[in-house]
């Protein structure tokens, strides 16, 4: 199993450009998450999904959109990139909400720089 | 609103020492608490998950405890090794969501 994979690994954008980050998991997990990690601020939840076709806002959703058209994929879109969106983006997935099975599995991250 | 704090932010210890990392959270109504390890430039790896009804979990040289009433969790690492050098993060889970601490950066000196 590949686990959680993220595409691309690195990207540099100019202000105003758009892009989509792809997250894929092969563990048949229902729940998927997008986080951003910034120095001194830990990981913050952007959006999450509790199943195919569903999405919900996390702590810092502004400037991002997501889609979960297939159970195994969770896409994060930036419509008009801003320098404040320079960050490392992590995708994660988990089997479900029960305490015993809620272990989150993380992808390797995407390092995004917006100039 | 849940807030998670980890102290200290950084820690250096000689090889072989036993050590404790601390995590505190403000809202005791958590679903579970999870400890992660993050190596530089890498993603997070789950180390231990403690359910809200549990007091501790153990895996090899690692032991994590949870005290919901005081809003605290600790990660105990026995006989530390240079390979344990990494950033350790704790995360408190509410419904569907995890709130992460900012981590403790551990360096084990050979």
PDB file of C-alpha atoms in Angstrom:
ATOM      1  CA  UNK A   1       0.000   0.000   0.000  1.00  0.00           C
ATOM      2  CA  UNK A   2       1.223   3.473  -0.842  1.00  0.00           C
ATOM      3  CA  UNK A   3      -0.718   5.009   2.066  1.00  0.00           C
ATOM      4  CA  UNK A   4      -1.326   8.729   1.561  1.00  0.00           C
ATOM      5  CA  UNK A   5       0.341  10.392  -1.404  1.00  0.00           C
ATOM      6  CA  UNK A   6       0.428  14.058  -2.376  1.00  0.00           C
ATOM      7  CA  UNK A   7       1.072  15.726  -5.710  1.00  0.00           C
ATOM      8  CA  UNK A   8       3.112  17.853  -6.317  1.00  0.00           C
ATOM      9  CA  UNK A   9       5.909  17.839  -3.721  1.00  0.00           C
ATOM     10  CA  UNK A  10       7.045  21.382  -4.460  1.00  0.00           C
ATOM     11  CA  UNK A  11       5.507  24.320  -6.292  1.00  0.00           C
ATOM     12  CA  UNK A  12       6.270  27.983  -6.792  1.00  0.00           C
ATOM     13  CA  UNK A  13       3.418  30.282  -7.824  1.00  0.00           C
ATOM     14  CA  UNK A  14       3.097  33.943  -8.593  1.00  0.00           C
ATOM     15  CA  UNK A  15       0.477  36.007  -6.785  1.00  0.00           C
ATOM     16  CA  UNK A  16      -2.892  35.551  -8.428  1.00  0.00           C
ATOM     17  CA  UNK A  17      -2.159  32.202 -10.038  1.00  0.00           C
ATOM     18  CA  UNK A  18      -4.292  29.171  -9.318  1.00  0.00           C
ATOM     19  CA  UNK A  19      -3.397  25.571  -8.630  1.00  0.00           C
ATOM     20  CA  UNK A  20      -4.765  22.302  -7.309  1.00  0.00           C
ATOM     21  CA  UNK A  21      -3.102  19.982  -4.839  1.00  0.00           C
ATOM     22  CA  UNK A  22      -4.026  16.327  -5.086  1.00  0.00           C
ATOM     23  CA  UNK A  23      -4.215  13.895  -2.193  1.00  0.00           C
ATOM     24  CA  UNK A  24      -4.820  10.203  -2.717  1.00  0.00           C
ATOM     25  CA  UNK A  25      -5.194   7.365  -0.212  1.00  0.00           C
ATOM     26  CA  UNK A  26      -5.477   3.642  -0.829  1.00  0.00           C
ATOM     27  CA  UNK A  27      -6.638   2.571   2.639  1.00  0.00           C
ATOM     28  CA  UNK A  28     -10.373   2.950   1.967  1.00  0.00           C
ATOM     29  CA  UNK A  29     -10.574   5.676   4.620  1.00  0.00           C
ATOM     30  CA  UNK A  30     -13.768   7.667   4.959  1.00  0.00           C
ATOM     31  CA  UNK A  31     -12.216  10.800   6.471  1.00  0.00           C
ATOM     32  CA  UNK A  32      -9.733  13.069   4.767  1.00  0.00           C
ATOM     33  CA  UNK A  33      -8.150  16.336   5.879  1.00  0.00           C
ATOM     34  CA  UNK A  34      -6.074  19.205   4.567  1.00  0.00           C
ATOM     35  CA  UNK A  35      -3.730  21.030   6.952  1.00  0.00           C
ATOM     36  CA  UNK A  36      -1.195  23.777   6.574  1.00  0.00           C
ATOM     37  CA  UNK A  37       1.928  23.966   8.704  1.00  0.00           C
ATOM     38  CA  UNK A  38       3.611  27.282   9.383  1.00  0.00           C
ATOM     39  CA  UNK A  39       6.601  27.973  11.632  1.00  0.00           C
ATOM     40  CA  UNK A  40       5.566  28.528  15.236  1.00  0.00           C
ATOM     41  CA  UNK A  41       1.889  27.835  14.513  1.00  0.00           C
ATOM     42  CA  UNK A  42       1.693  24.077  14.297  1.00  0.00           C
ATOM     43  CA  UNK A  43      -0.748  22.382  11.952  1.00  0.00           C
ATOM     44  CA  UNK A  44      -4.037  24.094  11.246  1.00  0.00           C
ATOM     45  CA  UNK A  45      -7.022  22.427   9.634  1.00  0.00           C
ATOM     46  CA  UNK A  46      -8.118  24.001   6.346  1.00  0.00           C
ATOM     47  CA  UNK A  47     -10.956  21.721   5.194  1.00  0.00           C
ATOM     48  CA  UNK A  48     -12.003  18.177   5.833  1.00  0.00           C
ATOM     49  CA  UNK A  49     -14.324  15.526   4.424  1.00  0.00           C
ATOM     50  CA  UNK A  50     -16.280  12.850   6.239  1.00  0.00           C
ATOM     51  CA  UNK A  51     -17.081  10.887   3.102  1.00  0.00           C
ATOM     52  CA  UNK A  52     -17.317  10.926  -0.664  1.00  0.00           C
ATOM     53  CA  UNK A  53     -19.165  14.000  -1.888  1.00  0.00           C
ATOM     54  CA  UNK A  54     -18.938  15.860   1.440  1.00  0.00           C
ATOM     55  CA  UNK A  55     -16.675  18.693   2.573  1.00  0.00           C
ATOM     56  CA  UNK A  56     -16.575  21.012   5.577  1.00  0.00           C
ATOM     57  CA  UNK A  57     -14.591  24.026   6.742  1.00  0.00           C
ATOM     58  CA  UNK A  58     -11.831  23.809   9.274  1.00  0.00           C
ATOM     59  CA  UNK A  59     -10.014  26.553  11.188  1.00  0.00           C
ATOM     60  CA  UNK A  60      -8.535  28.460   8.232  1.00  0.00           C
ATOM     61  CA  UNK A  61     -10.676  27.853   5.118  1.00  0.00           C
ATOM     62  CA  UNK A  62     -10.513  31.298   3.502  1.00  0.00           C
ATOM     63  CA  UNK A  63      -8.857  31.342   0.083  1.00  0.00           C
ATOM     64  CA  UNK A  64      -9.164  27.587  -0.408  1.00  0.00           C
ATOM     65  CA  UNK A  65     -11.709  25.258  -1.936  1.00  0.00           C
ATOM     66  CA  UNK A  66     -11.899  21.473  -1.835  1.00  0.00           C
ATOM     67  CA  UNK A  67     -13.637  18.615  -3.569  1.00  0.00           C
ATOM     68  CA  UNK A  68     -14.101  14.931  -2.771  1.00  0.00           C
ATOM     69  CA  UNK A  69     -15.608  13.445  -5.911  1.00  0.00           C
ATOM     70  CA  UNK A  70     -14.042  10.034  -5.282  1.00  0.00           C
ATOM     71  CA  UNK A  71     -13.538   8.395  -1.916  1.00  0.00           C
ATOM     72  CA  UNK A  72      -9.817   7.968  -2.444  1.00  0.00           C
ATOM     73  CA  UNK A  73      -9.070  11.535  -3.578  1.00  0.00           C
ATOM     74  CA  UNK A  74      -9.272  14.902  -1.845  1.00  0.00           C
ATOM     75  CA  UNK A  75      -8.360  18.000  -3.863  1.00  0.00           C
ATOM     76  CA  UNK A  76      -7.332  21.363  -2.443  1.00  0.00           C
ATOM     77  CA  UNK A  77      -7.630  24.361  -4.744  1.00  0.00           C
ATOM     78  CA  UNK A  78      -6.185  27.846  -4.540  1.00  0.00           C
ATOM     79  CA  UNK A  79      -8.125  30.095  -6.897  1.00  0.00           C
ATOM     80  CA  UNK A  80      -5.949  33.207  -6.576  1.00  0.00           C
ATOM     81  CA  UNK A  81      -2.766  32.518  -4.645  1.00  0.00           C
ATOM     82  CA  UNK A  82      -1.462  35.063  -2.126  1.00  0.00           C
ATOM     83  CA  UNK A  83       1.938  35.253  -0.398  1.00  0.00           C
ATOM     84  CA  UNK A  84       0.166  34.458   2.896  1.00  0.00           C
ATOM     85  CA  UNK A  85      -0.557  31.012   1.480  1.00  0.00           C
ATOM     86  CA  UNK A  86       3.122  30.150   1.386  1.00  0.00           C
ATOM     87  CA  UNK A  87       3.249  27.092   3.606  1.00  0.00           C
ATOM     88  CA  UNK A  88       3.686  23.353   3.770  1.00  0.00           C
ATOM     89  CA  UNK A  89       0.426  21.554   3.070  1.00  0.00           C
ATOM     90  CA  UNK A  90      -0.320  18.141   4.512  1.00  0.00           C
ATOM     91  CA  UNK A  91      -3.092  15.771   3.657  1.00  0.00           C
ATOM     92  CA  UNK A  92      -4.252  13.124   6.117  1.00  0.00           C
ATOM     93  CA  UNK A  93      -6.837  10.389   6.248  1.00  0.00           C
ATOM     94  CA  UNK A  94      -8.460   8.238   8.896  1.00  0.00           C
ATOM     95  CA  UNK A  95     -10.821   5.313   8.941  1.00  0.00           C
ATOM     96  CA  UNK A  96     -13.595   6.879  10.965  1.00  0.00           C
ATOM     97  CA  UNK A  97     -14.618   8.888  13.971  1.00  0.00           C
ATOM     98  CA  UNK A  98     -14.535   6.240  16.659  1.00  0.00           C
ATOM     99  CA  UNK A  99     -11.837   6.815  19.264  1.00  0.00           C
ATOM    100  CA  UNK A 100     -10.133   3.512  18.590  1.00  0.00           C
ATOM    101  CA  UNK A 101      -9.863   3.936  14.838  1.00  0.00           C
ATOM    102  CA  UNK A 102      -9.220   7.620  14.541  1.00  0.00           C
ATOM    103  CA  UNK A 103      -5.490   7.398  13.885  1.00  0.00           C
ATOM    104  CA  UNK A 104      -4.613   9.879  11.192  1.00  0.00           C
ATOM    105  CA  UNK A 105      -2.183   8.915   8.464  1.00  0.00           C
ATOM    106  CA  UNK A 106      -0.299  11.749   6.844  1.00  0.00           C
ATOM    107  CA  UNK A 107       1.110  12.326   3.398  1.00  0.00           C
ATOM    108  CA  UNK A 108       4.664  13.646   2.858  1.00  0.00           C
ATOM    109  CA  UNK A 109       3.554  17.230   2.297  1.00  0.00           C
ATOM    110  CA  UNK A 110       3.618  19.835  -0.479  1.00  0.00           C
ATOM    111  CA  UNK A 111       5.885  22.828  -0.058  1.00  0.00           C
ATOM    112  CA  UNK A 112       4.225  25.828  -1.724  1.00  0.00           C
ATOM    113  CA  UNK A 113       5.832  29.220  -2.219  1.00  0.00           C
ATOM    114  CA  UNK A 114       3.806  32.161  -3.486  1.00  0.00           C
ATOM    115  CA  UNK A 115       5.875  35.068  -4.778  1.00  0.00           C
TER     116      UNK A 115
ATOM    117  CA  UNK B   1     -12.172  26.777  21.727  1.00  0.00           C
ATOM    118  CA  UNK B   2      -9.609  24.034  22.193  1.00  0.00           C
ATOM    119  CA  UNK B   3      -6.001  25.150  22.585  1.00  0.00           C
ATOM    120  CA  UNK B   4      -3.078  22.757  22.787  1.00  0.00           C
ATOM    121  CA  UNK B   5       0.282  23.763  24.251  1.00  0.00           C
ATOM    122  CA  UNK B   6       3.570  21.885  24.299  1.00  0.00           C
ATOM    123  CA  UNK B   7       6.411  22.717  26.624  1.00  0.00           C
ATOM    124  CA  UNK B   8       9.334  22.875  26.145  1.00  0.00           C
ATOM    125  CA  UNK B   9       9.597  24.031  22.539  1.00  0.00           C
ATOM    126  CA  UNK B  10      13.039  22.458  22.251  1.00  0.00           C
ATOM    127  CA  UNK B  11      15.044  19.965  24.275  1.00  0.00           C
ATOM    128  CA  UNK B  12      18.562  18.523  24.051  1.00  0.00           C
ATOM    129  CA  UNK B  13      19.525  15.460  26.050  1.00  0.00           C
ATOM    130  CA  UNK B  14      22.478  13.054  26.093  1.00  0.00           C
ATOM    131  CA  UNK B  15      21.970   9.595  24.689  1.00  0.00           C
ATOM    132  CA  UNK B  16      20.535   7.095  27.154  1.00  0.00           C
ATOM    133  CA  UNK B  17      18.566   9.601  29.186  1.00  0.00           C
ATOM    134  CA  UNK B  18      14.904   9.084  29.980  1.00  0.00           C
ATOM    135  CA  UNK B  19      12.775  12.105  29.119  1.00  0.00           C
ATOM    136  CA  UNK B  20       9.237  13.455  29.310  1.00  0.00           C
ATOM    137  CA  UNK B  21       7.474  15.669  26.811  1.00  0.00           C
ATOM    138  CA  UNK B  22       4.442  17.617  27.955  1.00  0.00           C
ATOM    139  CA  UNK B  23       1.161  18.467  26.258  1.00  0.00           C
ATOM    140  CA  UNK B  24      -1.686  20.445  27.779  1.00  0.00           C
ATOM    141  CA  UNK B  25      -5.151  21.168  26.409  1.00  0.00           C
ATOM    142  CA  UNK B  26      -7.864  23.553  27.543  1.00  0.00           C
ATOM    143  CA  UNK B  27     -11.034  21.597  26.771  1.00  0.00           C
ATOM    144  CA  UNK B  28     -11.251  18.246  28.541  1.00  0.00           C
ATOM    145  CA  UNK B  29     -14.079  17.051  26.272  1.00  0.00           C
ATOM    146  CA  UNK B  30     -11.709  15.336  23.879  1.00  0.00           C
ATOM    147  CA  UNK B  31     -12.357  12.259  21.806  1.00  0.00           C
ATOM    148  CA  UNK B  32      -8.796  11.041  22.012  1.00  0.00           C
ATOM    149  CA  UNK B  33      -5.239  12.350  22.098  1.00  0.00           C
ATOM    150  CA  UNK B  34      -2.570  11.383  19.634  1.00  0.00           C
ATOM    151  CA  UNK B  35       1.205  11.783  19.647  1.00  0.00           C
ATOM    152  CA  UNK B  36       3.074  12.167  16.371  1.00  0.00           C
ATOM    153  CA  UNK B  37       6.676  12.289  15.276  1.00  0.00           C
ATOM    154  CA  UNK B  38       7.836  14.565  12.458  1.00  0.00           C
ATOM    155  CA  UNK B  39      11.286  14.341  10.895  1.00  0.00           C
ATOM    156  CA  UNK B  40      12.658  17.411   9.065  1.00  0.00           C
ATOM    157  CA  UNK B  41      10.994  17.880   5.688  1.00  0.00           C
ATOM    158  CA  UNK B  42       8.714  14.895   6.229  1.00  0.00           C
ATOM    159  CA  UNK B  43       5.115  14.189   7.105  1.00  0.00           C
ATOM    160  CA  UNK B  44       3.804  13.122  10.489  1.00  0.00           C
ATOM    161  CA  UNK B  45       3.966   9.585  11.782  1.00  0.00           C
ATOM    162  CA  UNK B  46       1.527   8.454  14.449  1.00  0.00           C
ATOM    163  CA  UNK B  47       3.233   7.114  17.573  1.00  0.00           C
ATOM    164  CA  UNK B  48       0.462   6.530  20.072  1.00  0.00           C
ATOM    165  CA  UNK B  49      -3.262   7.185  20.285  1.00  0.00           C
ATOM    166  CA  UNK B  50      -4.953   7.318  23.683  1.00  0.00           C
ATOM    167  CA  UNK B  51      -8.707   7.049  23.736  1.00  0.00           C
ATOM    168  CA  UNK B  52     -10.562   9.390  26.069  1.00  0.00           C
ATOM    169  CA  UNK B  53     -11.488   6.440  28.304  1.00  0.00           C
ATOM    170  CA  UNK B  54      -7.872   5.280  28.634  1.00  0.00           C
ATOM    171  CA  UNK B  55      -5.125   6.464  30.956  1.00  0.00           C
ATOM    172  CA  UNK B  56      -2.063   5.378  29.009  1.00  0.00           C
ATOM    173  CA  UNK B  57      -0.674   3.588  25.977  1.00  0.00           C
ATOM    174  CA  UNK B  58       2.700   1.948  25.465  1.00  0.00           C
ATOM    175  CA  UNK B  59       4.719   1.083  22.402  1.00  0.00           C
ATOM    176  CA  UNK B  60       8.271  -0.130  22.868  1.00  0.00           C
ATOM    177  CA  UNK B  61      10.263   2.604  24.613  1.00  0.00           C
ATOM    178  CA  UNK B  62       7.376   5.033  24.415  1.00  0.00           C
ATOM    179  CA  UNK B  63       4.654   5.528  26.991  1.00  0.00           C
ATOM    180  CA  UNK B  64       1.933   8.139  26.725  1.00  0.00           C
ATOM    181  CA  UNK B  65      -0.405   9.082  29.548  1.00  0.00           C
ATOM    182  CA  UNK B  66      -3.620  11.048  29.571  1.00  0.00           C
ATOM    183  CA  UNK B  67      -5.261  12.945  32.431  1.00  0.00           C
ATOM    184  CA  UNK B  68      -8.397  14.550  31.085  1.00  0.00           C
ATOM    185  CA  UNK B  69      -9.357  16.184  34.366  1.00  0.00           C
ATOM    186  CA  UNK B  70      -6.156  18.221  34.447  1.00  0.00           C
ATOM    187  CA  UNK B  71      -5.958  18.657  30.675  1.00  0.00           C
ATOM    188  CA  UNK B  72      -2.552  17.016  30.378  1.00  0.00           C
ATOM    189  CA  UNK B  73      -0.776  14.320  28.456  1.00  0.00           C
ATOM    190  CA  UNK B  74       2.844  13.243  28.669  1.00  0.00           C
ATOM    191  CA  UNK B  75       5.048  11.249  26.333  1.00  0.00           C
ATOM    192  CA  UNK B  76       7.770   9.324  28.117  1.00  0.00           C
ATOM    193  CA  UNK B  77      10.755   8.149  26.078  1.00  0.00           C
ATOM    194  CA  UNK B  78      12.996   5.627  27.785  1.00  0.00           C
ATOM    195  CA  UNK B  79      16.695   5.232  27.063  1.00  0.00           C
ATOM    196  CA  UNK B  80      16.754   7.883  24.361  1.00  0.00           C
ATOM    197  CA  UNK B  81      18.780   7.332  21.181  1.00  0.00           C
ATOM    198  CA  UNK B  82      20.089   9.717  18.491  1.00  0.00           C
ATOM    199  CA  UNK B  83      17.475   8.241  16.153  1.00  0.00           C
ATOM    200  CA  UNK B  84      14.783   9.680  18.410  1.00  0.00           C
ATOM    201  CA  UNK B  85      15.794  13.180  17.319  1.00  0.00           C
ATOM    202  CA  UNK B  86      12.723  14.739  15.713  1.00  0.00           C
ATOM    203  CA  UNK B  87       9.833  17.061  16.462  1.00  0.00           C
ATOM    204  CA  UNK B  88       7.071  15.527  18.570  1.00  0.00           C
ATOM    205  CA  UNK B  89       3.543  16.853  18.257  1.00  0.00           C
ATOM    206  CA  UNK B  90       0.446  16.106  20.249  1.00  0.00           C
ATOM    207  CA  UNK B  91      -3.073  16.559  18.926  1.00  0.00           C
ATOM    208  CA  UNK B  92      -6.377  16.607  20.791  1.00  0.00           C
ATOM    209  CA  UNK B  93      -9.364  15.299  18.917  1.00  0.00           C
ATOM    210  CA  UNK B  94     -12.858  16.701  18.987  1.00  0.00           C
ATOM    211  CA  UNK B  95     -15.581  15.475  16.665  1.00  0.00           C
ATOM    212  CA  UNK B  96     -13.932  15.057  13.241  1.00  0.00           C
ATOM    213  CA  UNK B  97     -11.147  17.471  14.054  1.00  0.00           C
ATOM    214  CA  UNK B  98      -7.697  17.473  15.582  1.00  0.00           C
ATOM    215  CA  UNK B  99      -6.138  20.526  17.216  1.00  0.00           C
ATOM    216  CA  UNK B 100      -2.350  20.330  17.170  1.00  0.00           C
ATOM    217  CA  UNK B 101       0.254  21.715  19.511  1.00  0.00           C
ATOM    218  CA  UNK B 102       3.292  23.476  18.052  1.00  0.00           C
ATOM    219  CA  UNK B 103       5.584  20.607  18.970  1.00  0.00           C
ATOM    220  CA  UNK B 104       8.729  19.913  20.960  1.00  0.00           C
ATOM    221  CA  UNK B 105      11.938  19.694  18.945  1.00  0.00           C
ATOM    222  CA  UNK B 106      14.058  16.947  20.506  1.00  0.00           C
ATOM    223  CA  UNK B 107      17.752  16.425  19.911  1.00  0.00           C
ATOM    224  CA  UNK B 108      19.470  13.394  21.403  1.00  0.00           C
ATOM    225  CA  UNK B 109      23.222  13.818  21.524  1.00  0.00           C
ATOM    226  CA  UNK B 110      25.493  10.836  20.899  1.00  0.00           C
TER     227      UNK B 110
END
